[in-house]
Every structure is written in C-alpha cells, then in structure tokens.
Short mmCIF file of C-alpha atoms and ligand atoms in Angstrom, two decimals:
data_model
loop_
_atom_site.label_atom_id
_atom_site.label_comp_id
_atom_site.label_asym_id
_atom_site.label_seq_id
_atom_site.Cartn_x
_atom_site.Cartn_y
_atom_site.Cartn_z
CA MET S 25 150.26 68.35 166.39
CA LYS S 26 148.45 67.03 169.48
CA MET S 27 145.29 68.52 170.95
CA ASN S 28 145.55 69.14 174.68
CA PHE S 29 142.34 70.19 176.40
CA TYR S 30 141.47 70.84 180.02
CA ASN S 31 139.36 68.05 181.51
CA SER S 32 137.09 69.26 184.35
CA LEU S 33 136.96 65.69 185.70
CA THR S 34 140.70 65.30 186.28
CA ARG S 35 141.33 69.04 186.54
CA ALA S 36 144.27 68.78 184.18
CA LYS S 37 145.08 69.34 180.53
CA GLU S 38 145.12 66.02 178.69
CA GLU S 39 145.96 64.84 175.22
CA ILE S 40 142.78 64.15 173.28
CA THR S 41 142.62 60.98 171.19
CA PRO S 42 139.39 59.44 169.93
CA LEU S 43 138.26 56.33 171.80
CA GLU S 44 137.24 54.71 168.48
CA ASP S 45 137.57 55.07 164.70
CA ASN S 46 139.27 58.46 164.47
CA ARG S 47 135.94 60.03 165.45
CA ILE S 48 135.09 61.97 168.57
CA ARG S 49 131.64 61.52 170.05
CA LEU S 50 130.52 64.74 171.72
CA TYR S 51 127.44 65.50 173.79
CA THR S 52 126.52 69.14 174.32
CA CYS S 53 123.70 70.22 176.63
CA GLY S 54 121.25 72.27 174.60
CA PRO S 55 118.60 74.90 175.19
CA THR S 56 115.42 74.76 177.20
CA VAL S 57 113.03 75.88 174.50
CA TYR S 58 110.69 78.11 176.51
CA ASN S 59 112.05 81.46 175.34
CA PHE S 60 114.62 82.98 172.97
CA ALA S 61 118.17 81.99 173.90
CA HIS S 62 120.33 84.91 175.07
CA ILE S 63 123.89 85.56 173.95
CA GLY S 64 125.18 84.06 177.23
CA ASN S 65 123.70 80.75 176.09
CA PHE S 66 125.31 81.33 172.72
CA ARG S 67 128.68 81.77 174.35
CA ALA S 68 128.35 78.11 175.36
CA TYR S 69 127.16 76.98 171.92
CA ILE S 70 129.92 78.95 170.16
CA PHE S 71 132.55 77.45 172.47
CA GLU S 72 131.22 74.02 171.45
CA ASP S 73 131.22 75.07 167.80
CA ILE S 74 134.88 76.08 168.08
CA LEU S 75 135.59 72.75 169.77
CA ARG S 76 134.03 70.73 166.94
CA ARG S 77 135.75 72.87 164.31
CA VAL S 78 139.13 72.40 166.01
CA ILE S 79 138.60 68.63 166.11
CA ARG S 80 137.86 68.64 162.38
CA PHE S 81 140.76 70.99 161.68
CA ASN S 82 142.89 68.20 163.16
CA ARG S 83 141.33 65.80 160.63
CA ILE S 84 139.35 63.87 163.21
CA GLY S 85 135.68 63.09 162.61
CA ILE S 86 132.92 64.24 164.93
CA THR S 87 129.48 63.08 165.98
CA GLN S 88 127.81 65.77 168.04
CA VAL S 89 124.50 65.50 169.86
CA MET S 90 122.68 68.53 171.26
CA ASN S 91 119.47 67.93 173.16
CA LEU S 92 116.42 70.16 173.16
CA THR S 93 114.86 70.32 176.61
CA ASP S 94 111.17 70.58 175.79
CA VAL S 95 109.70 69.33 179.04
CA ASP S 96 110.47 70.96 182.39
CA ASP S 97 108.82 73.42 184.79
CA LYS S 98 109.45 76.35 182.43
CA THR S 99 108.06 74.86 179.22
CA ILE S 100 105.03 73.47 181.07
CA ARG S 101 104.32 76.83 182.72
CA GLY S 102 104.68 78.61 179.35
CA ALA S 103 102.30 76.25 177.56
CA ILE S 104 99.68 76.48 180.30
CA SER S 105 99.84 80.28 180.48
CA ARG S 106 99.25 80.52 176.73
CA GLY S 107 96.61 77.82 176.77
CA VAL S 108 98.31 75.72 174.09
CA SER S 109 99.84 72.24 174.01
CA LEU S 110 103.48 71.76 174.93
CA LYS S 111 104.36 70.95 171.30
CA GLU S 112 102.69 74.10 169.99
CA PHE S 113 104.31 76.23 172.65
CA ILE S 114 107.88 75.12 172.00
CA ALA S 115 107.66 75.15 168.17
CA GLU S 116 108.33 78.89 167.87
CA PHE S 117 111.40 78.73 170.13
CA VAL S 118 112.85 75.67 168.44
CA GLN S 119 112.60 77.42 165.09
CA ALA S 120 114.12 80.63 166.51
CA PHE S 121 116.98 78.63 168.00
CA PHE S 122 117.94 77.11 164.65
CA GLU S 123 117.69 80.50 162.95
CA ASP S 124 120.00 82.00 165.56
CA LEU S 125 122.52 79.19 165.12
CA ARG S 126 122.67 79.99 161.42
CA LYS S 127 123.06 83.71 162.02
CA LEU S 128 126.04 82.98 164.24
CA ASN S 129 127.60 80.59 161.72
CA ILE S 130 127.42 77.72 164.22
CA GLU S 131 127.83 74.40 162.44
CA PRO S 132 124.86 72.09 162.93
CA ALA S 133 125.27 69.09 165.21
CA GLU S 134 124.58 65.65 163.79
CA TYR S 135 121.59 65.06 166.11
CA TYR S 136 119.14 67.33 167.96
CA PRO S 137 117.00 64.90 169.97
CA ALA S 138 114.08 66.29 171.94
CA ALA S 139 113.39 64.98 175.43
CA THR S 140 109.71 64.23 174.80
CA ASP S 141 110.67 61.86 171.96
CA HIS S 142 112.75 59.73 174.34
CA ILE S 143 110.51 59.05 177.32
CA ALA S 144 110.70 55.27 176.71
CA GLU S 145 114.53 55.34 176.91
CA MET S 146 114.31 57.33 180.14
CA ILE S 147 111.88 54.88 181.70
CA ALA S 148 114.19 52.02 180.73
CA LEU S 149 117.09 53.82 182.39
CA ILE S 150 115.17 54.29 185.64
CA THR S 151 114.24 50.59 185.55
CA LYS S 152 117.93 49.68 185.41
CA LEU S 153 118.64 51.96 188.34
CA PHE S 154 115.93 50.19 190.34
CA ASP S 155 117.48 46.83 189.40
CA ASN S 156 120.83 48.10 190.66
CA GLY S 157 119.34 49.30 193.95
CA LEU S 158 120.01 52.97 193.25
CA ALA S 159 116.44 54.26 192.82
CA TYR S 160 113.47 54.39 195.17
CA LYS S 161 109.93 55.64 195.06
CA SER S 162 108.77 58.35 197.46
CA ASP S 163 105.31 58.90 198.93
CA ASP S 164 104.38 61.61 196.43
CA GLY S 165 104.72 59.27 193.43
CA SER S 166 108.17 60.54 192.43
CA VAL S 167 111.27 58.43 191.98
CA TYR S 168 114.62 59.49 193.43
CA PHE S 169 118.26 58.54 192.88
CA SER S 170 119.97 57.47 196.06
CA VAL S 171 123.28 59.35 195.93
CA GLY S 172 124.63 57.74 199.12
CA LYS S 173 124.59 54.32 197.43
CA LEU S 174 126.85 55.26 194.53
CA PRO S 175 130.42 55.43 195.84
CA GLY S 176 131.67 57.65 192.99
CA TYR S 177 128.95 60.27 193.39
CA GLY S 178 130.50 63.73 193.59
CA LYS S 179 133.68 63.02 191.59
CA LEU S 180 133.11 65.72 188.97
CA ALA S 181 132.12 68.51 191.36
CA HIS S 182 134.52 67.22 194.07
CA LEU S 183 131.76 67.07 196.65
CA ASP S 184 132.47 66.56 200.27
CA ARG S 185 130.66 63.28 200.92
CA GLU S 186 130.90 63.85 204.65
CA LYS S 187 128.29 66.54 204.24
CA LEU S 188 125.76 64.18 202.72
CA ARG S 189 122.72 64.03 204.95
CA ALA S 190 121.19 60.56 204.77
CA GLY S 191 117.78 60.57 203.08
CA ALA S 192 117.82 64.32 202.25
CA ARG S 193 116.05 65.00 198.98
CA VAL S 194 116.01 67.82 196.48
CA SER S 195 112.97 68.08 194.29
CA GLN S 196 114.04 71.06 192.13
CA ASP S 197 116.18 70.42 189.07
CA GLU S 198 118.73 73.05 190.07
CA TYR S 199 120.27 73.45 193.52
CA GLU S 200 123.52 74.43 195.23
CA LYS S 201 126.35 72.09 196.15
CA GLU S 202 125.78 72.75 199.84
CA SER S 203 122.31 71.27 199.79
CA TYR S 204 122.91 68.19 197.73
CA GLY S 205 120.91 65.05 198.32
CA ASP S 206 118.85 62.49 196.45
CA PHE S 207 117.54 63.98 193.22
CA ALA S 208 114.39 63.31 191.22
CA LEU S 209 114.53 60.87 188.30
CA TRP S 210 110.78 60.92 187.75
CA LYS S 211 108.38 63.54 189.04
CA GLY S 212 104.92 62.34 190.00
CA TRP S 213 102.14 64.30 188.27
CA ASP S 214 100.57 67.23 190.10
CA GLU S 215 98.01 69.85 189.07
CA ASP S 216 100.64 72.32 187.93
CA ASP S 217 101.56 69.88 185.16
CA GLY S 218 98.14 70.16 183.50
CA GLU S 219 97.90 67.82 180.52
CA VAL S 220 101.61 67.08 180.48
CA TYR S 221 102.31 63.57 181.77
CA TRP S 222 103.34 60.10 180.67
CA ASP S 223 102.43 56.74 182.18
CA SER S 224 105.23 54.77 183.77
CA PRO S 225 105.60 51.74 186.05
CA TRP S 226 105.67 54.28 188.91
CA GLY S 227 102.53 56.10 187.86
CA ARG S 228 101.81 59.22 185.88
CA GLY S 229 104.48 61.85 185.72
CA ARG S 230 107.40 63.26 183.78
CA PRO S 231 111.15 62.84 183.78
CA GLY S 232 113.50 64.95 185.89
CA TRP S 233 115.71 67.24 183.80
CA HIS S 234 119.00 65.39 184.38
CA LEU S 235 117.67 62.08 183.13
CA GLU S 236 117.14 63.11 179.51
CA CYS S 237 120.81 63.82 178.87
CA SER S 238 122.04 60.46 180.23
CA ALA S 239 119.41 58.57 178.24
CA MET S 240 119.85 60.41 174.95
CA ALA S 241 123.64 60.59 175.19
CA MET S 242 123.87 56.81 175.58
CA LYS S 243 121.31 56.20 172.85
CA TYR S 244 123.17 58.24 170.23
CA LEU S 245 126.79 57.94 171.39
CA GLY S 246 127.06 54.66 173.31
CA GLU S 247 127.52 53.86 177.00
CA THR S 248 131.04 55.28 177.03
CA PHE S 249 132.01 58.17 174.79
CA ASP S 250 134.64 60.86 174.33
CA MET S 251 133.43 64.28 175.40
CA HIS S 252 130.67 66.12 177.12
CA THR S 253 130.41 69.90 177.48
CA GLY S 254 128.26 72.74 178.73
CA GLY S 255 128.44 76.04 180.56
CA ILE S 256 130.13 75.91 183.98
CA ASP S 257 126.73 76.20 185.71
CA ASN S 258 125.87 72.77 184.26
CA LEU S 259 128.76 71.08 186.08
CA PHE S 260 126.77 70.71 189.28
CA PRO S 261 124.24 69.28 189.76
CA HIS S 262 123.36 68.53 186.13
CA HIS S 263 126.51 66.82 184.89
CA GLU S 264 127.26 65.16 188.21
CA ASN S 265 123.78 63.62 188.09
CA GLU S 266 124.17 62.58 184.47
CA ILE S 267 127.29 60.63 185.45
CA ALA S 268 125.49 59.05 188.41
CA GLN S 269 122.53 57.90 186.28
CA ALA S 270 124.65 56.52 183.45
CA GLU S 271 127.40 54.87 185.51
CA GLY S 272 124.87 53.68 188.08
CA ALA S 273 123.03 51.88 185.28
CA THR S 274 125.90 50.50 183.19
CA GLY S 275 128.80 50.19 185.64
CA LYS S 276 131.02 51.64 182.87
CA PRO S 277 132.72 55.02 182.65
CA PHE S 278 130.28 57.46 181.01
CA VAL S 279 132.51 60.19 179.55
CA LYS S 280 136.26 60.53 179.20
CA THR S 281 136.62 64.31 178.95
CA TRP S 282 134.36 66.97 180.42
CA MET S 283 134.77 70.57 179.26
CA HIS S 284 132.99 73.65 180.60
CA CYS S 285 133.00 77.25 179.47
CA ALA S 286 132.94 80.17 181.87
CA HIS S 287 130.07 82.62 181.80
CA LEU S 288 129.37 85.58 179.67
CA GLN S 289 128.98 88.39 182.17
CA VAL S 290 127.51 91.87 182.34
CA ASN S 291 129.24 94.14 184.87
CA GLY S 292 130.76 91.16 186.64
CA GLU S 293 127.53 89.14 186.91
CA LYS S 294 126.42 86.11 184.91
CA MET S 295 124.18 87.06 182.00
CA SER S 296 120.94 85.28 182.81
CA LYS S 297 117.22 85.37 182.36
CA SER S 298 116.64 85.52 186.11
CA LEU S 299 118.82 88.63 186.62
CA GLY S 300 117.22 90.30 183.60
CA ASN S 301 120.64 91.49 182.37
CA PHE S 302 120.50 89.66 179.05
CA PHE S 303 120.38 90.39 175.35
CA THR S 304 118.95 88.02 172.80
CA LEU S 305 120.59 87.74 169.43
CA ARG S 306 117.58 89.31 167.73
CA GLU S 307 117.73 92.35 170.01
CA LEU S 308 121.34 92.99 169.07
CA ILE S 309 120.62 92.46 165.38
CA GLU S 310 117.78 94.98 165.62
CA LYS S 311 120.22 97.45 167.14
CA GLY S 312 122.33 97.14 163.99
CA TRP S 313 124.95 94.54 164.90
CA SER S 314 125.57 91.59 162.63
CA GLY S 315 125.75 87.92 163.58
CA ARG S 316 129.36 88.00 162.44
CA GLU S 317 130.27 90.82 164.85
CA ILE S 318 128.48 89.10 167.73
CA ARG S 319 130.22 85.81 166.96
CA TYR S 320 133.55 87.64 166.94
CA VAL S 321 132.92 89.09 170.41
CA LEU S 322 131.93 85.68 171.75
CA ILE S 323 134.99 83.83 170.46
CA ASN S 324 137.45 86.55 171.45
CA GLY S 325 138.32 85.35 174.95
CA HIS S 326 139.57 82.11 176.41
CA TYR S 327 136.60 79.83 177.05
CA ARG S 328 137.63 79.11 180.65
CA GLN S 329 137.76 82.81 181.55
CA PRO S 330 134.63 84.87 182.19
CA LEU S 331 133.97 87.25 179.31
CA ASN S 332 132.45 90.65 179.92
CA PHE S 333 129.89 91.70 177.34
CA THR S 334 130.02 95.39 176.32
CA PHE S 335 128.96 97.46 173.33
CA ASP S 336 132.54 98.70 173.12
CA ALA S 337 133.55 95.13 172.38
CA LEU S 338 131.07 95.10 169.47
CA ASP S 339 132.52 98.38 168.17
CA ALA S 340 135.99 96.90 168.39
CA ALA S 341 134.83 93.76 166.59
CA ARG S 342 133.57 95.87 163.70
CA VAL S 343 136.94 97.59 163.37
CA SER S 344 138.91 94.33 163.62
CA LEU S 345 136.77 92.58 161.03
CA ALA S 346 137.10 95.53 158.65
CA ARG S 347 140.89 95.15 158.87
CA ILE S 348 140.63 91.50 157.91
CA ASP S 349 138.24 92.34 155.07
CA GLU S 350 140.52 95.01 153.65
CA CYS S 351 143.45 92.65 153.67
CA LEU S 352 141.48 89.89 151.96
CA ASP S 353 140.12 92.32 149.37
CA ALA S 354 143.63 93.42 148.56
CA LEU S 355 144.84 89.82 148.33
CA SER S 356 142.01 88.78 146.09
CA ALA S 357 142.56 91.78 143.80
CA LYS S 358 146.20 90.75 143.57
CA ALA S 359 145.52 87.04 143.11
CA CYS S 360 142.81 87.42 140.53
CA GLY S 361 142.53 84.16 138.69
CA ALA S 362 145.93 82.81 139.71
CA ALA S 363 146.34 79.28 141.05
CA SER S 364 147.61 79.00 144.58
CA GLY S 365 151.41 79.13 144.59
CA GLN S 366 154.01 79.05 147.36
CA LEU S 367 153.38 80.97 150.52
CA PRO S 368 155.69 83.97 150.92
CA GLU S 369 158.46 83.38 153.43
CA PHE S 370 156.88 85.53 156.14
CA ALA S 371 153.94 83.07 156.28
CA ASP S 372 156.03 79.91 156.57
CA ARG S 373 155.43 79.36 160.27
CA THR S 374 151.96 80.84 160.48
CA GLU S 375 149.87 77.69 160.23
CA ALA S 376 152.05 75.98 162.84
CA GLY S 377 151.54 78.94 165.19
CA PHE S 378 147.80 78.95 164.63
CA THR S 379 147.53 75.19 165.21
CA ALA S 380 149.66 75.34 168.34
CA ALA S 381 147.31 77.98 169.78
CA ILE S 382 144.00 76.24 169.08
CA ASN S 383 145.33 72.82 170.08
CA ASP S 384 146.46 74.24 173.40
CA ASP S 385 143.05 74.15 175.10
CA LEU S 386 141.31 76.15 172.35
CA ASN S 387 143.36 79.31 172.72
CA VAL S 388 141.33 81.43 170.29
CA PRO S 389 142.81 84.79 171.38
CA GLY S 390 146.23 83.31 170.61
CA ALA S 391 145.00 82.09 167.23
CA LEU S 392 143.55 85.53 166.42
CA ALA S 393 146.89 87.12 167.28
CA VAL S 394 148.47 84.86 164.66
CA VAL S 395 145.82 85.93 162.13
CA TYR S 396 146.46 89.64 162.79
CA ASN S 397 150.15 89.15 162.41
CA LEU S 398 149.50 87.64 159.03
CA VAL S 399 147.17 90.52 158.13
CA ARG S 400 149.89 93.01 159.02
CA GLU S 401 152.62 91.24 157.05
CA SER S 402 150.35 90.67 154.06
CA ASN S 403 149.39 94.35 153.99
CA VAL S 404 153.03 95.39 154.05
CA ALA S 405 153.85 93.00 151.22
CA VAL S 406 150.85 94.07 149.10
CA HIS S 407 151.57 97.75 149.50
CA ALA S 408 155.24 97.30 148.67
CA ASP S 409 154.08 95.33 145.62
CA LYS S 410 156.17 92.36 146.71
CA LEU S 411 153.58 89.61 146.29
CA SER S 412 153.11 87.49 143.20
CA ALA S 413 149.56 86.52 142.22
CA GLY S 414 150.30 82.90 143.24
CA GLU S 415 151.53 84.03 146.65
CA ALA S 416 148.43 86.17 147.15
CA ALA S 417 146.25 83.18 146.25
CA ALA S 418 148.18 80.98 148.72
CA LEU S 419 147.69 83.56 151.47
CA THR S 420 143.96 83.70 150.73
CA ALA S 421 143.82 79.92 151.01
CA LEU S 422 145.61 80.10 154.36
CA PHE S 423 143.08 82.60 155.72
CA ASN S 424 140.34 80.28 154.52
CA ARG S 425 141.96 77.39 156.31
CA PHE S 426 141.98 79.42 159.57
CA ASP S 427 138.37 80.27 158.98
CA GLU S 428 137.48 76.58 159.19
CA VAL S 429 138.00 77.09 162.93
CA LEU S 430 137.09 80.74 163.48
CA GLY S 431 134.07 81.06 161.19
CA VAL S 432 134.31 84.86 161.12
CA ILE S 433 136.52 85.60 158.14
CA ASN S 434 134.39 84.66 155.15
CA PHE S 435 131.09 85.04 156.93
CA GLU S 436 128.50 86.74 154.69
CA ARG S 437 131.17 88.81 153.04
CA ARG S 438 132.57 86.78 150.17
CA VAL S 439 130.49 87.57 147.17
CA ASP S 440 128.81 84.97 145.04
CA GLU S 441 131.13 82.40 143.51
CA ASP S 442 129.55 82.82 140.11
CA ILE S 443 131.04 86.28 139.77
CA PRO S 444 133.88 86.23 137.23
CA CYS S 445 137.26 87.01 138.66
CA ALA S 446 137.77 90.17 136.62
CA ILE S 447 134.50 91.53 138.01
CA GLN S 448 135.40 90.41 141.52
CA ALA S 449 138.71 92.24 141.18
CA LEU S 450 136.85 95.48 140.40
CA VAL S 451 134.54 94.89 143.37
CA ASP S 452 137.53 94.32 145.63
CA GLU S 453 139.26 97.43 144.33
CA ARG S 454 136.10 99.36 145.02
CA ALA S 455 136.04 98.04 148.61
CA LEU S 456 139.59 99.34 149.03
CA ALA S 457 138.67 102.71 147.53
CA ARG S 458 135.69 102.97 149.88
CA SER S 459 137.68 102.12 152.97
CA ALA S 460 140.15 104.85 151.93
CA LYS S 461 137.10 107.14 151.55
CA ASN S 462 138.05 107.72 147.92
CA TRP S 463 134.51 108.26 146.68
CA THR S 464 135.50 109.42 143.21
CA GLU S 465 137.34 106.16 142.60
CA SER S 466 134.49 104.19 144.15
CA ASP S 467 132.00 105.81 141.74
CA ARG S 468 134.29 105.30 138.80
CA LEU S 469 134.50 101.58 139.63
CA ARG S 470 130.73 101.38 140.00
CA ASP S 471 130.39 102.84 136.48
CA GLU S 472 132.98 100.46 135.13
CA LEU S 473 131.11 97.52 136.66
CA ALA S 474 127.85 98.78 135.20
CA ALA S 475 129.49 99.09 131.78
CA ARG S 476 130.43 95.41 132.06
CA GLY S 477 126.90 94.42 133.02
CA TRP S 478 127.12 94.21 136.83
CA SER S 479 125.31 96.30 139.42
CA VAL S 480 126.65 96.91 142.89
CA ARG S 481 124.74 97.98 145.97
CA ASP S 482 126.30 98.96 149.29
CA SER S 483 124.85 97.33 152.39
CA LYS S 484 125.84 96.92 156.01
CA GLU S 485 127.47 93.60 155.20
CA GLY S 486 129.44 95.03 152.31
CA GLN S 487 128.84 95.22 148.58
CA LYS S 488 126.12 93.13 146.97
CA VAL S 489 126.85 92.38 143.36
CA LYS S 490 124.30 91.31 140.76
CA LYS S 491 124.24 90.71 137.04
CA ILE S 492 122.13 93.37 135.36
P1 AMP C 522 119.87 76.72 179.82
O1 AMP C 522 118.91 76.96 178.69
O2 AMP C 522 119.76 77.69 180.96
O3 AMP C 522 119.88 75.27 180.28
O4 AMP C 522 121.34 76.99 179.24
C1 AMP C 522 121.80 76.43 178.06
C2 AMP C 522 123.31 76.49 178.01
O5 AMP C 522 123.77 77.84 178.13
C3 AMP C 522 123.98 75.74 179.15
O6 AMP C 522 125.12 75.06 178.63
C4 AMP C 522 124.39 76.82 180.12
O7 AMP C 522 125.49 76.44 180.90
C5 AMP C 522 124.75 77.94 179.16
N1 AMP C 522 124.69 79.30 179.75
C6 AMP C 522 123.65 79.90 180.35
N2 AMP C 522 123.97 81.18 180.72
C7 AMP C 522 125.25 81.38 180.32
C8 AMP C 522 126.17 82.50 180.38
N3 AMP C 522 125.83 83.67 180.92
N4 AMP C 522 127.41 82.33 179.86
C9 AMP C 522 127.76 81.15 179.27
N5 AMP C 522 126.95 80.07 179.18
C10 AMP C 522 125.71 80.18 179.69
ZN1 ZN C 523 122.32 68.12 179.76
#
C-alpha cells in the first residue's frame, strides 16, 4: 500500500518513494538546548517519531538526523548568566532531552549532530555562497544572504517577491513574513557574545541559526535528500532560509518533501516559552501522569490540525489505555503458551484498515479507531469464549504490529519476558480481577503466585512481578 503524505512545498498530497536504496533520508529540526523542552516541542518530535515508524512499518529504511542547537542568543545568554562555558551550560539540557525522549518512547534518530561541532562545514558553505555571488559582508562584520539574488527564494512560504525591499536586512534569527529581507549567515562578534566566537575569513563571530541545518543536513544526508520536517513555525523563515543556503550553494534541489506539524495549543494559543503557557514533561510526570499517557495525548490528533492540550485529555488517555490493557491481558491469558495461529475472521481486514489510515498522511486518529474496533471485537469474542489459544496469540501479534507505529500499547506495561507463561497468565488474570474490582480474587491470585515463588507489587504502571 502506498504512502501519501502532504508536502508543504507543493501544497499537495504526494506518493512517497525513496530517492535511493529503499531508504528515506530525513532531517528533523531539533531543540535549542538552553532549557527543558516543553510538551509543545514534543508534539513535533512525536509527529516525527510517528513518521519514521510509519516509514519502517512500510518496510522502508530510514536515516534520520536531528540537530542540537547549542549556539544561539539563548544558549549564550544562559551560559553568561550562570558564569559557565557554553559546553557546561548545555550539558544538563542535552541530557534531559534524551531522558525525555526515552520517557515518551520516541525512537532515537541515527545522528544528533551539535552545531558547535560543525563550524568548519558552515564556514565552507558560506564560502560557496560568496563564490556564487549570494553572500556579502556588512559594516558590522556580519555576513548576509542576498535574498533578491536567488530567483527561487520564497517558494516554500509562497512569499510575495514584490514586497521585497532591496537591501533590507534582518539581524534576528526569527522574524515575520512581512518584514523579510537579507538574513544573517554569520554574526560578527559583539560584547554580548562573551567568550563565544570562532575565527572565520570574515572575522570573529558565530553562525546564524539557519546555517547549521543546511550544513549538517547536507553533511549527513547528501546535497539532495528525501524529507525535512519541523513544527509549522519553522516553515518561515527557518526552512525557507535553509533551502536558500543549500540550493544557492549547490544549484541542486535540497529536499523533495517538506512536512510540518501544527501547534500544540493551550486555550487556542500556541504553547510556548514566551507566552509562559507551557508544561515540561517532568512537570506532568511529577503531577502523576506517565510518559505513556502524555504520548497518547500527543499522537491522538491529526498532525496538521492544532491540538488543544487539557488535563481532561490526559484523564481520557488513562481510560483509553486501560481498555487496551484489559483486552491484551485477556488475550494473553487465553493465548498462554500457544503459537500464533490464524486470525479470527473479524480481524481479517484490520491490518489493511490500519495501514490505509497511517499511509494516508499519517492519520493516527483513524488508525486508533481501527485499534479500538479490534479491542471491542476481541473482548466480545473472549467473553463469549469463542477464541482459540492460537487465535488469541495471533490477535496479540497484530496489536504488537500496530504498536510498531503507535508506541503506546506495550509501553512499560508488558512484564519481563523471563516470566514463565503460566505465571504470566496468573498475573494477567489478576489484572482482570483488579479492573473488575474483585479484590478477593486479586488477593487469591497474589497468594497463588507467592506459592509458586513469585511476588507481585501494584504500581501506577501496573503490576511488577519478581521471582522471590
Ligand atoms: P525550538 O526549540 O523553539 O526551536 O523548537 C523545537 C521544535 O519544536 C521545532 O520543530 C518547533 O517548530 C517545535 N515547536 C515549538 N513549539 C511548538 C508547539 N507549541 N507545538 C508544536 N511544535 C512546537
Ligand atoms: Zn533547522
């Protein structure tokens, strides 16, 4: 089944086929490591995680790069205010970022290059832009990209080139479409930069933010590659400028497909540091929510639609996940030890429905609807005692296959694989008894487990089983 994704560049859904070797090369703009990422940022990283999982679900390989922005106004300000070096300052946030990715079950990318390790590549890129007549030095020691000289400038954001004011410059990294002009490739050193600078043919300074992504993307993925993504706020100016720098240097198309996710919102406004309306992952975990529940909330909306963050949505996630857990507990109790057999008839078309949804521009809500249908039908069949052990095992395998994309089904909940099946069956029965609030049965099963040499402890994430 074909994957059809919406390309922001052509503004149309297109069939996705790898440019080379049955492998998709994907660049994803990563965090600025000056603070803890908030769950709005993680909406973008989870959308990209779903994207890479869907590509692999379709048996296509992936090489993903995610940059770490470790030099910009914010990291420099942070380091100076704490009186430490840039490297020391960012270390804590880099580590926190990777911890958060794990808590959200986000698959690691193949490469996480940091900007400060690629200054030489960035200088080489600026040199090429000078050679091609697209860069110039200004009086303050900075270097700018001349947007009026690149005919294709503005093609991603659909800019009105009539509005371009000759010679106008923007020195900030972020600005509105209305005020676009020549942007900084290299920023000449000034006092605010403290000890942070590199030498270049144009004097002391540091790279502009946009430059790092063009340089590192081409280094790890080649001059032309398959896909590039980010949150919608990255589309302009960041991604437009990345295209300008790369295509201005190589004369080749930079990226075939651009994909952008809409924002996570709070009461209709973008969740952001500057508005102060944000939650970090650690704050939510401290309040008692699990990474699994937060992931569920963040995948449960179409990526091109804004998603409103509420605590009600977290409550609902808890209930939905408990339904999936109960169903899987019942299936595993039924399947105990059996090899996977035929799927029951009611599940014949399920994988096709799931694949059709995710391959249609990553329709995760559609895919979840397919999963819940399967939960419902499986429950009916289990309770009517109509499933064979082989069928139950096949259904479990099908849920696991769906979880390759969703990453919320088996999350933290499946108990250790070393637990013998007969013991696991008792644990699963106990989970069912507990969800039916049958405490007598739950205690009886705990005693039975203890008699067989296994202890069980109840935790927020479910039962933890250990050999005594
Ligand atoms: P930043 O650290 O601000 O450069 O953002 C890192 C990534 O998070 C970028 O891809 C942004 O587009 C994305 N992002 C920031 N805020 C949100 C939000 N509220 N919803 C979705 N994505 C966001
Ligand atoms: Zn970027």
